[in-house]
mmCIF file of N, CA and C in Angstrom:
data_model
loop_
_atom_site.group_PDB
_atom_site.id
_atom_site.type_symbol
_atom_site.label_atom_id
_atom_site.label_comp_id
_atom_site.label_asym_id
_atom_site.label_seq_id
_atom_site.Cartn_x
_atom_site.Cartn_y
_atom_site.Cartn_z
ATOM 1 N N UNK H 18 177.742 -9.285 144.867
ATOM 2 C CA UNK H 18 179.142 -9.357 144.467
ATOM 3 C C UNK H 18 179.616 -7.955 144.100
ATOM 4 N N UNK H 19 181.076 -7.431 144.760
ATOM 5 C CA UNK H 19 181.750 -6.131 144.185
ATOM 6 C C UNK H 19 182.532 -6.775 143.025
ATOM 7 N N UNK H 20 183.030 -5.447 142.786
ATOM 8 C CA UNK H 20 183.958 -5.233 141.372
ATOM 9 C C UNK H 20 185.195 -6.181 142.351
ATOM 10 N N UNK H 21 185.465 -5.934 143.333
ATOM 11 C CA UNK H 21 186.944 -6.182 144.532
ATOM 12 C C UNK H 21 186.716 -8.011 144.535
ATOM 13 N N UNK H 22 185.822 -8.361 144.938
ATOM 14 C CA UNK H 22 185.541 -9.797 144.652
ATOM 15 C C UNK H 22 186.215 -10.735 143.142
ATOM 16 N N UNK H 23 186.133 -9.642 141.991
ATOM 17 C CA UNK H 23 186.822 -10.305 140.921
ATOM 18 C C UNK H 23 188.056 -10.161 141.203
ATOM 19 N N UNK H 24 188.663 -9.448 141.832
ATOM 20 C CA UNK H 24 190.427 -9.266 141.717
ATOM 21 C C UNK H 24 190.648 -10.790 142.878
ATOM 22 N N UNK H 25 191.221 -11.745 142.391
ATOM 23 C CA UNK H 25 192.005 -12.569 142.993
ATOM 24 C C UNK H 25 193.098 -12.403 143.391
ATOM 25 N N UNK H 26 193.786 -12.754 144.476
ATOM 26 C CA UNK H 26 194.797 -12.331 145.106
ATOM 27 C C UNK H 26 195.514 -13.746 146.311
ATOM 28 N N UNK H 27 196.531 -13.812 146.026
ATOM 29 C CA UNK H 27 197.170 -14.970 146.984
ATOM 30 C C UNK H 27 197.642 -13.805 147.921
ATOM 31 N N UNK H 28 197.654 -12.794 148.092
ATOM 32 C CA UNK H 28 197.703 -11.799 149.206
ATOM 33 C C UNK H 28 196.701 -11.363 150.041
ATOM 34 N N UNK H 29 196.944 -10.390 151.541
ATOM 35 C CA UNK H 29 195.163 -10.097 151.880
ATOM 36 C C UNK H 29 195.157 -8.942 151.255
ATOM 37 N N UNK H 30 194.265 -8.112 151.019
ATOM 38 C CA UNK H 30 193.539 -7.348 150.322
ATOM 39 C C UNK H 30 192.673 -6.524 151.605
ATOM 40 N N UNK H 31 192.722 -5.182 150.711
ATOM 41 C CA UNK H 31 192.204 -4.462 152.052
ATOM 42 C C UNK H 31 190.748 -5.136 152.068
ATOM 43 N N UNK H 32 189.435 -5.252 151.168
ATOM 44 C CA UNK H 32 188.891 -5.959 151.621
ATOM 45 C C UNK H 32 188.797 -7.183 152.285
ATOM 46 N N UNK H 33 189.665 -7.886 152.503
ATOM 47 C CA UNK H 33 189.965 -9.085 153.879
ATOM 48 C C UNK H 33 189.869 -8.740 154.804
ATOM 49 N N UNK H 34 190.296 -7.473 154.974
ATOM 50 C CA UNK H 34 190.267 -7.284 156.559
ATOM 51 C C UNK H 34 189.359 -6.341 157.342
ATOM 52 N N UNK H 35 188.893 -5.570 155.966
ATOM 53 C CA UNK H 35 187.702 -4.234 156.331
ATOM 54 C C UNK H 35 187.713 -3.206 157.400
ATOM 55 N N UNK H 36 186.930 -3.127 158.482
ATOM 56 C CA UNK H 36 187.282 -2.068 159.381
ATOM 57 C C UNK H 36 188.456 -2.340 160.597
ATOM 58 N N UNK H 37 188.699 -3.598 160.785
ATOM 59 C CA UNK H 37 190.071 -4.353 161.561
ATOM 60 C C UNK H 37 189.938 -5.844 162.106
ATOM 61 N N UNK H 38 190.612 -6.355 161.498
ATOM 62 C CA UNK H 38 190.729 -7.641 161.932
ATOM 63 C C UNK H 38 192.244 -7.754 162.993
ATOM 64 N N UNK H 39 192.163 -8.780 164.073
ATOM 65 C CA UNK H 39 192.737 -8.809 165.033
ATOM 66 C C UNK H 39 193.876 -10.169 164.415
ATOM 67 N N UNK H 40 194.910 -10.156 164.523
ATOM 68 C CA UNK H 40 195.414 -11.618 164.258
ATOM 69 C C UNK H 40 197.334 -11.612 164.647
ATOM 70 N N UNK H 41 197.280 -13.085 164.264
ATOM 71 C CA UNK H 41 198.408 -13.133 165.741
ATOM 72 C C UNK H 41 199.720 -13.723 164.286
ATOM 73 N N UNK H 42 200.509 -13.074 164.599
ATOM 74 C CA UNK H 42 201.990 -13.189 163.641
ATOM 75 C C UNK H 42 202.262 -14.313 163.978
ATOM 76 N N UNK H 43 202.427 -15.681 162.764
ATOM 77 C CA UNK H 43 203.229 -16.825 163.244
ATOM 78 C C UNK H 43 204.524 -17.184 162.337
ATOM 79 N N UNK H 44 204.577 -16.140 161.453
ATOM 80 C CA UNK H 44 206.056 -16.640 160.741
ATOM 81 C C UNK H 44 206.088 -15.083 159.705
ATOM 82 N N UNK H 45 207.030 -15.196 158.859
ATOM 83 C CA UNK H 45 207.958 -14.223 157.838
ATOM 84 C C UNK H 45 208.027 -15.289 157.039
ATOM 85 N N UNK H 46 208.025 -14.595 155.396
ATOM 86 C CA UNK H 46 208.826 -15.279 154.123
ATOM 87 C C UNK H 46 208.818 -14.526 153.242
ATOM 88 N N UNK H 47 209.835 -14.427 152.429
ATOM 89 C CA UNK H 47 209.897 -13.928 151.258
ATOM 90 C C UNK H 47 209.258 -14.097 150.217
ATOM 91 N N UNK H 48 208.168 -14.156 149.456
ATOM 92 C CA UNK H 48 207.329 -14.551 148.470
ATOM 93 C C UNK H 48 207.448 -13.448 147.335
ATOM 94 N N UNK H 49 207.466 -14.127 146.081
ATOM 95 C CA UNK H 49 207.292 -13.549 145.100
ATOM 96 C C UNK H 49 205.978 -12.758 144.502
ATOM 97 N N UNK H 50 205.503 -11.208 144.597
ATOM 98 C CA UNK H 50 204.713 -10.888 143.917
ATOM 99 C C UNK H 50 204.247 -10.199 142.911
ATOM 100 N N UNK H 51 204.981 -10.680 142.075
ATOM 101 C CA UNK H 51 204.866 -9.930 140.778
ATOM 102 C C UNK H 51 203.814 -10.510 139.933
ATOM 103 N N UNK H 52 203.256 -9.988 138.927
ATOM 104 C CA UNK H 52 202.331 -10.834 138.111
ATOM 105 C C UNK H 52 203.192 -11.876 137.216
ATOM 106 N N UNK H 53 202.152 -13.292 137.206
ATOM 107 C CA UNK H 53 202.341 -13.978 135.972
ATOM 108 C C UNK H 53 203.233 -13.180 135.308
ATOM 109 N N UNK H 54 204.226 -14.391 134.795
ATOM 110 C CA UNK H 54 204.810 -13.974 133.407
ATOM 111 C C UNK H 54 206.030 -12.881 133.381
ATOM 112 N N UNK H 55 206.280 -11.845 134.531
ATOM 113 C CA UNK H 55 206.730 -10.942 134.852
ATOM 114 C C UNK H 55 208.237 -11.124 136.036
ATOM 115 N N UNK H 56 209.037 -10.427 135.720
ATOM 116 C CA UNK H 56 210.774 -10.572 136.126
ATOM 117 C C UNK H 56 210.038 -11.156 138.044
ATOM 118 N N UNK H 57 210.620 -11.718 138.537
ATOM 119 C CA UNK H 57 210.442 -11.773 140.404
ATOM 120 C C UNK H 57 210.887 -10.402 141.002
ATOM 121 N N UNK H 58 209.658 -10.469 142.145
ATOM 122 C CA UNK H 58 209.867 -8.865 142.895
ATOM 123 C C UNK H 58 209.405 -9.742 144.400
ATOM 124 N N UNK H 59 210.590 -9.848 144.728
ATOM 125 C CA UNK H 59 210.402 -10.740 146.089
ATOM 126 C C UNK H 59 209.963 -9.257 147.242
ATOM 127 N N UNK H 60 209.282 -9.921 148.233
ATOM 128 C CA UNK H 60 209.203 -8.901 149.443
ATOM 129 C C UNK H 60 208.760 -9.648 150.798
ATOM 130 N N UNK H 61 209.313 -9.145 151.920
ATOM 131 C CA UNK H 61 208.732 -9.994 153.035
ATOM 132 C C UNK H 61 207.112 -10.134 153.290
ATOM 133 N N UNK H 62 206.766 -11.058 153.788
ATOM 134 C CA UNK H 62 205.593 -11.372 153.774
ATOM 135 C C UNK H 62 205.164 -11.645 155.554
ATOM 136 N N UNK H 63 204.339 -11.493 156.341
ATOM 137 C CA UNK H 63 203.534 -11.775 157.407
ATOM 138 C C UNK H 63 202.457 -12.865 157.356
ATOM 139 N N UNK H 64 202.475 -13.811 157.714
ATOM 140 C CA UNK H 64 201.413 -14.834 158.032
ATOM 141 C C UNK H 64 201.352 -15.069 159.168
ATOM 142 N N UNK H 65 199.661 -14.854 159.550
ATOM 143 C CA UNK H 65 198.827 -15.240 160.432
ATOM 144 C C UNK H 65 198.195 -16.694 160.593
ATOM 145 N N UNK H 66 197.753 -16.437 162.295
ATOM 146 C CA UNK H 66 197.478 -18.049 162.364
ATOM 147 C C UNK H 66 195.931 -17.985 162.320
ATOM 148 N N UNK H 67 195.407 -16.572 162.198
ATOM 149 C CA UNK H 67 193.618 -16.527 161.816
ATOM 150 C C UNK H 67 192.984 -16.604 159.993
ATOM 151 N N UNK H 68 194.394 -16.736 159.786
ATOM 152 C CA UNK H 68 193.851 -16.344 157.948
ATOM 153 C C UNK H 68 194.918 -17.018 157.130
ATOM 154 N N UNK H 69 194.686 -17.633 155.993
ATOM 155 C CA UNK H 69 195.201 -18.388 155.045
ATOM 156 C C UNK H 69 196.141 -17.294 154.016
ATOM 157 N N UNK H 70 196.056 -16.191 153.895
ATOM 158 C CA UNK H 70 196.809 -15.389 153.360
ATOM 159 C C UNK H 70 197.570 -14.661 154.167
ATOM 160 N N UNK H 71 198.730 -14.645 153.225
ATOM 161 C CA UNK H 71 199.863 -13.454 154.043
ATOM 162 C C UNK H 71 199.525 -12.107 153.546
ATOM 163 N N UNK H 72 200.475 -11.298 154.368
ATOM 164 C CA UNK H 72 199.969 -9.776 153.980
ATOM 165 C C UNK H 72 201.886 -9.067 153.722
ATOM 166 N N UNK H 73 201.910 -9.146 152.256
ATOM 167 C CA UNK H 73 202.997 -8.279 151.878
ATOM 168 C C UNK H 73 203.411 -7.137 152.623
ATOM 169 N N UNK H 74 204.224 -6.814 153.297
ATOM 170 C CA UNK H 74 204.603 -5.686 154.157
ATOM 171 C C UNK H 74 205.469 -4.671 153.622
ATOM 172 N N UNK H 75 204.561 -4.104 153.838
ATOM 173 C CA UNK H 75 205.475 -2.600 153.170
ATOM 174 C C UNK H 75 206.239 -1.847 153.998
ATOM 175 N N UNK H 76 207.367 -0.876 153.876
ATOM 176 C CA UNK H 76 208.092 0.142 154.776
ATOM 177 C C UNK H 76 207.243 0.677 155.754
ATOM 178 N N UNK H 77 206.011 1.414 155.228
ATOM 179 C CA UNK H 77 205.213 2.235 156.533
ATOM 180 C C UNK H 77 204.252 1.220 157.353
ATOM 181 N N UNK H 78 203.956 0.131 157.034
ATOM 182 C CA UNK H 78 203.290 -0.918 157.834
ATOM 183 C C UNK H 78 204.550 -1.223 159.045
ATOM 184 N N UNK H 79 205.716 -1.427 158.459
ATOM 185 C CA UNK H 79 206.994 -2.339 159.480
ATOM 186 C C UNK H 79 207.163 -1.147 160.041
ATOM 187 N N UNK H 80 207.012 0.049 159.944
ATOM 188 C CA UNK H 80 207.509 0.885 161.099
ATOM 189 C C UNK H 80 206.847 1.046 162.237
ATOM 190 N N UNK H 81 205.427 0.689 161.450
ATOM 191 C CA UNK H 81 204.581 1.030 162.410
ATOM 192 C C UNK H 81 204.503 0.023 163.475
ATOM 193 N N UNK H 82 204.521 -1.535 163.169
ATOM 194 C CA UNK H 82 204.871 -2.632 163.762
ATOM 195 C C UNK H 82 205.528 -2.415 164.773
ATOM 196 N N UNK H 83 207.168 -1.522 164.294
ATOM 197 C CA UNK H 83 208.124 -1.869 164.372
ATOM 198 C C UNK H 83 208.167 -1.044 166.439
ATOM 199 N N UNK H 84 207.829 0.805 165.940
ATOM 200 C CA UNK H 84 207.096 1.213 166.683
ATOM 201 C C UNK H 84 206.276 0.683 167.855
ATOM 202 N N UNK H 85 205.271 -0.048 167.585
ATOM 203 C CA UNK H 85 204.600 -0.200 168.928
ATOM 204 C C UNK H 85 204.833 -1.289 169.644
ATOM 205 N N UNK H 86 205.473 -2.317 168.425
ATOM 206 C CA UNK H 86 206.262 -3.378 169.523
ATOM 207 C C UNK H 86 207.479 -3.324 170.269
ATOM 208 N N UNK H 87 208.006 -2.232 170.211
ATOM 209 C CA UNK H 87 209.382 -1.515 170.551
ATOM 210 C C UNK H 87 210.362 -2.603 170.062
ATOM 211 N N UNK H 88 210.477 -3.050 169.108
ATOM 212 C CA UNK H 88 211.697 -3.076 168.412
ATOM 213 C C UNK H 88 211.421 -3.924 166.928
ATOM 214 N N UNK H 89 212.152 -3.622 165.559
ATOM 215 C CA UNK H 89 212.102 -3.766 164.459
ATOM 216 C C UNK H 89 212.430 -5.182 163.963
ATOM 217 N N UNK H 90 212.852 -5.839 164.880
ATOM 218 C CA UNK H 90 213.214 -7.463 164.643
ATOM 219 C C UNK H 90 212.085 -8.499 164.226
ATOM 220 N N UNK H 91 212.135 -8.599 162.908
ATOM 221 C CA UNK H 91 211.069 -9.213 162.670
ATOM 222 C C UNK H 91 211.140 -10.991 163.716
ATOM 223 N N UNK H 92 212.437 -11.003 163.059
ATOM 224 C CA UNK H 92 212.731 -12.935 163.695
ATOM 225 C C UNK H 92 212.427 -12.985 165.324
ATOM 226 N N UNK H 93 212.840 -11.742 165.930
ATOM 227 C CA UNK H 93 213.146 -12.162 167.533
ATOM 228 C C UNK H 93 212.059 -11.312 168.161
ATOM 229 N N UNK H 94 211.481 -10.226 167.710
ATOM 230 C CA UNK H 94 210.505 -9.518 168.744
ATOM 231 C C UNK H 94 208.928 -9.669 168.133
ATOM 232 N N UNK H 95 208.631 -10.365 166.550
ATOM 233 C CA UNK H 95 206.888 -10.266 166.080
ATOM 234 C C UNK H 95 206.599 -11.588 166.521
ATOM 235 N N UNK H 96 207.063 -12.579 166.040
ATOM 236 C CA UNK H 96 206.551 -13.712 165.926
ATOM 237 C C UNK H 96 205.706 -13.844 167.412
ATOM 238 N N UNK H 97 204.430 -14.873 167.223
ATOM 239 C CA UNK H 97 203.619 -14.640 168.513
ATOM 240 C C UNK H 97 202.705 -13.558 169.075
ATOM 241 N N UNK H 98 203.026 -12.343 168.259
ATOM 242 C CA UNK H 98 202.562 -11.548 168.260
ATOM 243 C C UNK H 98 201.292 -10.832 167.594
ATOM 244 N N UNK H 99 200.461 -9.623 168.521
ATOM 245 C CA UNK H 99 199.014 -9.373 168.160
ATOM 246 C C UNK H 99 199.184 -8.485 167.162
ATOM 247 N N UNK H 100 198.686 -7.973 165.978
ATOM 248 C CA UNK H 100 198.378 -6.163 165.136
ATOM 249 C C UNK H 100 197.122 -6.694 164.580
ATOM 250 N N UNK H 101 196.431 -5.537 164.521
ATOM 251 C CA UNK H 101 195.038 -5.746 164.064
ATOM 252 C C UNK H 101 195.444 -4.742 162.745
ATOM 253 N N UNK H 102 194.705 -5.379 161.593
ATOM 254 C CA UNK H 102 194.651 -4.857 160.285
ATOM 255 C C UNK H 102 193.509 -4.367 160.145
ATOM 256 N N UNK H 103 193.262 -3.140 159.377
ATOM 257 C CA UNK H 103 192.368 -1.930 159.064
ATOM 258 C C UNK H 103 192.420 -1.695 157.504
ATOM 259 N N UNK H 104 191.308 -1.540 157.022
ATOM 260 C CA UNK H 104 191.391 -0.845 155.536
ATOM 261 C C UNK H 104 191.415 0.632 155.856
ATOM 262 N N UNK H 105 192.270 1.408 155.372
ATOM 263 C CA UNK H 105 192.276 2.703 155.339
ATOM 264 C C UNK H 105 192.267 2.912 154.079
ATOM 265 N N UNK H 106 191.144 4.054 154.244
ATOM 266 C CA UNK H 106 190.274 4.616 152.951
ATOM 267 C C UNK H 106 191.389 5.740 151.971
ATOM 268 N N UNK H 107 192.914 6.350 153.262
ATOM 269 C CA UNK H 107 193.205 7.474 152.374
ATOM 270 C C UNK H 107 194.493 6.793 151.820
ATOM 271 N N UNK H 108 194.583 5.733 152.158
ATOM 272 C CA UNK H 108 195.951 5.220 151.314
ATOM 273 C C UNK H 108 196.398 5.594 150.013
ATOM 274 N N UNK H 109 197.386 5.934 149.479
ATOM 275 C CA UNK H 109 197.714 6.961 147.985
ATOM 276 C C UNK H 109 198.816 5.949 147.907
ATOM 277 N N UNK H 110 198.531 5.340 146.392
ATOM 278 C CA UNK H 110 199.668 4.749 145.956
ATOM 279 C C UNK H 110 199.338 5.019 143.953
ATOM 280 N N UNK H 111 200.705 5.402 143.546
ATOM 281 C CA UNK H 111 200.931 5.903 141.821
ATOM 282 C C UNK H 111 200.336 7.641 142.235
ATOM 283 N N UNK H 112 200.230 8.087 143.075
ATOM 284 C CA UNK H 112 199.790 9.745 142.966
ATOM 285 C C UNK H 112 197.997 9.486 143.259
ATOM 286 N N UNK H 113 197.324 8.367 143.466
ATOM 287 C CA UNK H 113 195.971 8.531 143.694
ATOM 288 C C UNK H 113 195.700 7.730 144.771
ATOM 289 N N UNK H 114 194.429 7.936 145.431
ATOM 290 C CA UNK H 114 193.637 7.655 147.128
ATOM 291 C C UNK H 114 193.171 6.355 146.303
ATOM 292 N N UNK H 115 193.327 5.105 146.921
ATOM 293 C CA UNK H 115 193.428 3.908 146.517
ATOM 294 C C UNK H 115 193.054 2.891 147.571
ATOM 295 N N UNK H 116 193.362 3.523 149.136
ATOM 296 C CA UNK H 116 192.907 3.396 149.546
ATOM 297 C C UNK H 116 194.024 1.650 150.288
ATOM 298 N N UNK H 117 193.499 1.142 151.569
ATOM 299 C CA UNK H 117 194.957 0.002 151.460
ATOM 300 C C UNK H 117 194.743 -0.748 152.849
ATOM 301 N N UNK H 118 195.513 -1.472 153.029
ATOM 302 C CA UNK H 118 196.108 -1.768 154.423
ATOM 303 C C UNK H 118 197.110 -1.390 155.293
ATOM 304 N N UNK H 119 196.445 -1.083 156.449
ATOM 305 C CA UNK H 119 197.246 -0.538 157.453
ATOM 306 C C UNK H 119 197.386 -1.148 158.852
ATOM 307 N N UNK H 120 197.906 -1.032 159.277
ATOM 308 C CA UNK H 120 197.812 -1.838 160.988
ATOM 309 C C UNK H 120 197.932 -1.207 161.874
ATOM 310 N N UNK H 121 197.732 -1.414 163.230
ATOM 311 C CA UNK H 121 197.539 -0.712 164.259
ATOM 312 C C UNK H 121 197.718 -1.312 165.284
ATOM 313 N N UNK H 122 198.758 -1.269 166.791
ATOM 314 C CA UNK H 122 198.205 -1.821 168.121
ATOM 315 C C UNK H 122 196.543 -2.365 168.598
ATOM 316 N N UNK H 123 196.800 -3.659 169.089
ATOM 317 C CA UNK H 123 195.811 -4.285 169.493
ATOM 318 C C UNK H 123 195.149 -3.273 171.019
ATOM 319 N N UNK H 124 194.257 -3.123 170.892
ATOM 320 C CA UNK H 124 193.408 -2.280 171.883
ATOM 321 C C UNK H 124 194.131 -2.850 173.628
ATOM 322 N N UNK H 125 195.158 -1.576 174.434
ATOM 323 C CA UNK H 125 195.064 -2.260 175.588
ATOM 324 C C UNK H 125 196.676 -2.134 175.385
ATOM 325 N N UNK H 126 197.555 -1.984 173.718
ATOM 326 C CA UNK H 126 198.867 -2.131 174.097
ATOM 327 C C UNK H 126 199.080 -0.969 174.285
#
């Protein structure tokens, strides 16, 4: 067992997906993730049809999406669609390497 194993998460977590997992976009939602107890901090969300968790999407993830699928429409151009998720080790979030999720074209696009 890691230290990463105690952090629970209704999100994926860069350990979920480790060096890249392949998986296919079947919907968008807005979900709340703020902690317990704490004001709502809604943000769009990605769910897959290989994994029970969604993956909160951030600005530099959707560009990158946005990028290789040639166009930014989440409703009309992802859905159905392949990105393989990667833990990247240099991710910097608060000023420190933290390390994160990132995505990438499926091998071949």
């Amino acid at each position: 067992m890691n230290t990463s194993d105690l952090k629970k998460s209704n999100f994926l977590k860069k350990e979920d997906v480790g060096a890249g997992a392949l998986l296919t976009i079947t919907k968008f939602s807005e979900e709340n993730v703020a902690m317990e107890g704490a004001d709502a901090d809604m943000r769009v969300c990605l769910h897959f049809s290989e994994v029970k968790k969604p993956l909160v999407l951030n600005q530099t993830n959707a560009e990158i999406i946005g990028d290789f699928l040639g166009h930014d429409n989440i409703e009309t151009a992802w859905i159905g669609k392949q990105v393989v998720l990667y833990n990247e080790p240099n991710v910097m979030f608060g000023g420190k390497k933290t390390g994160g999720i990132r995505v990438r074209a499926p091998k071949g696009m």
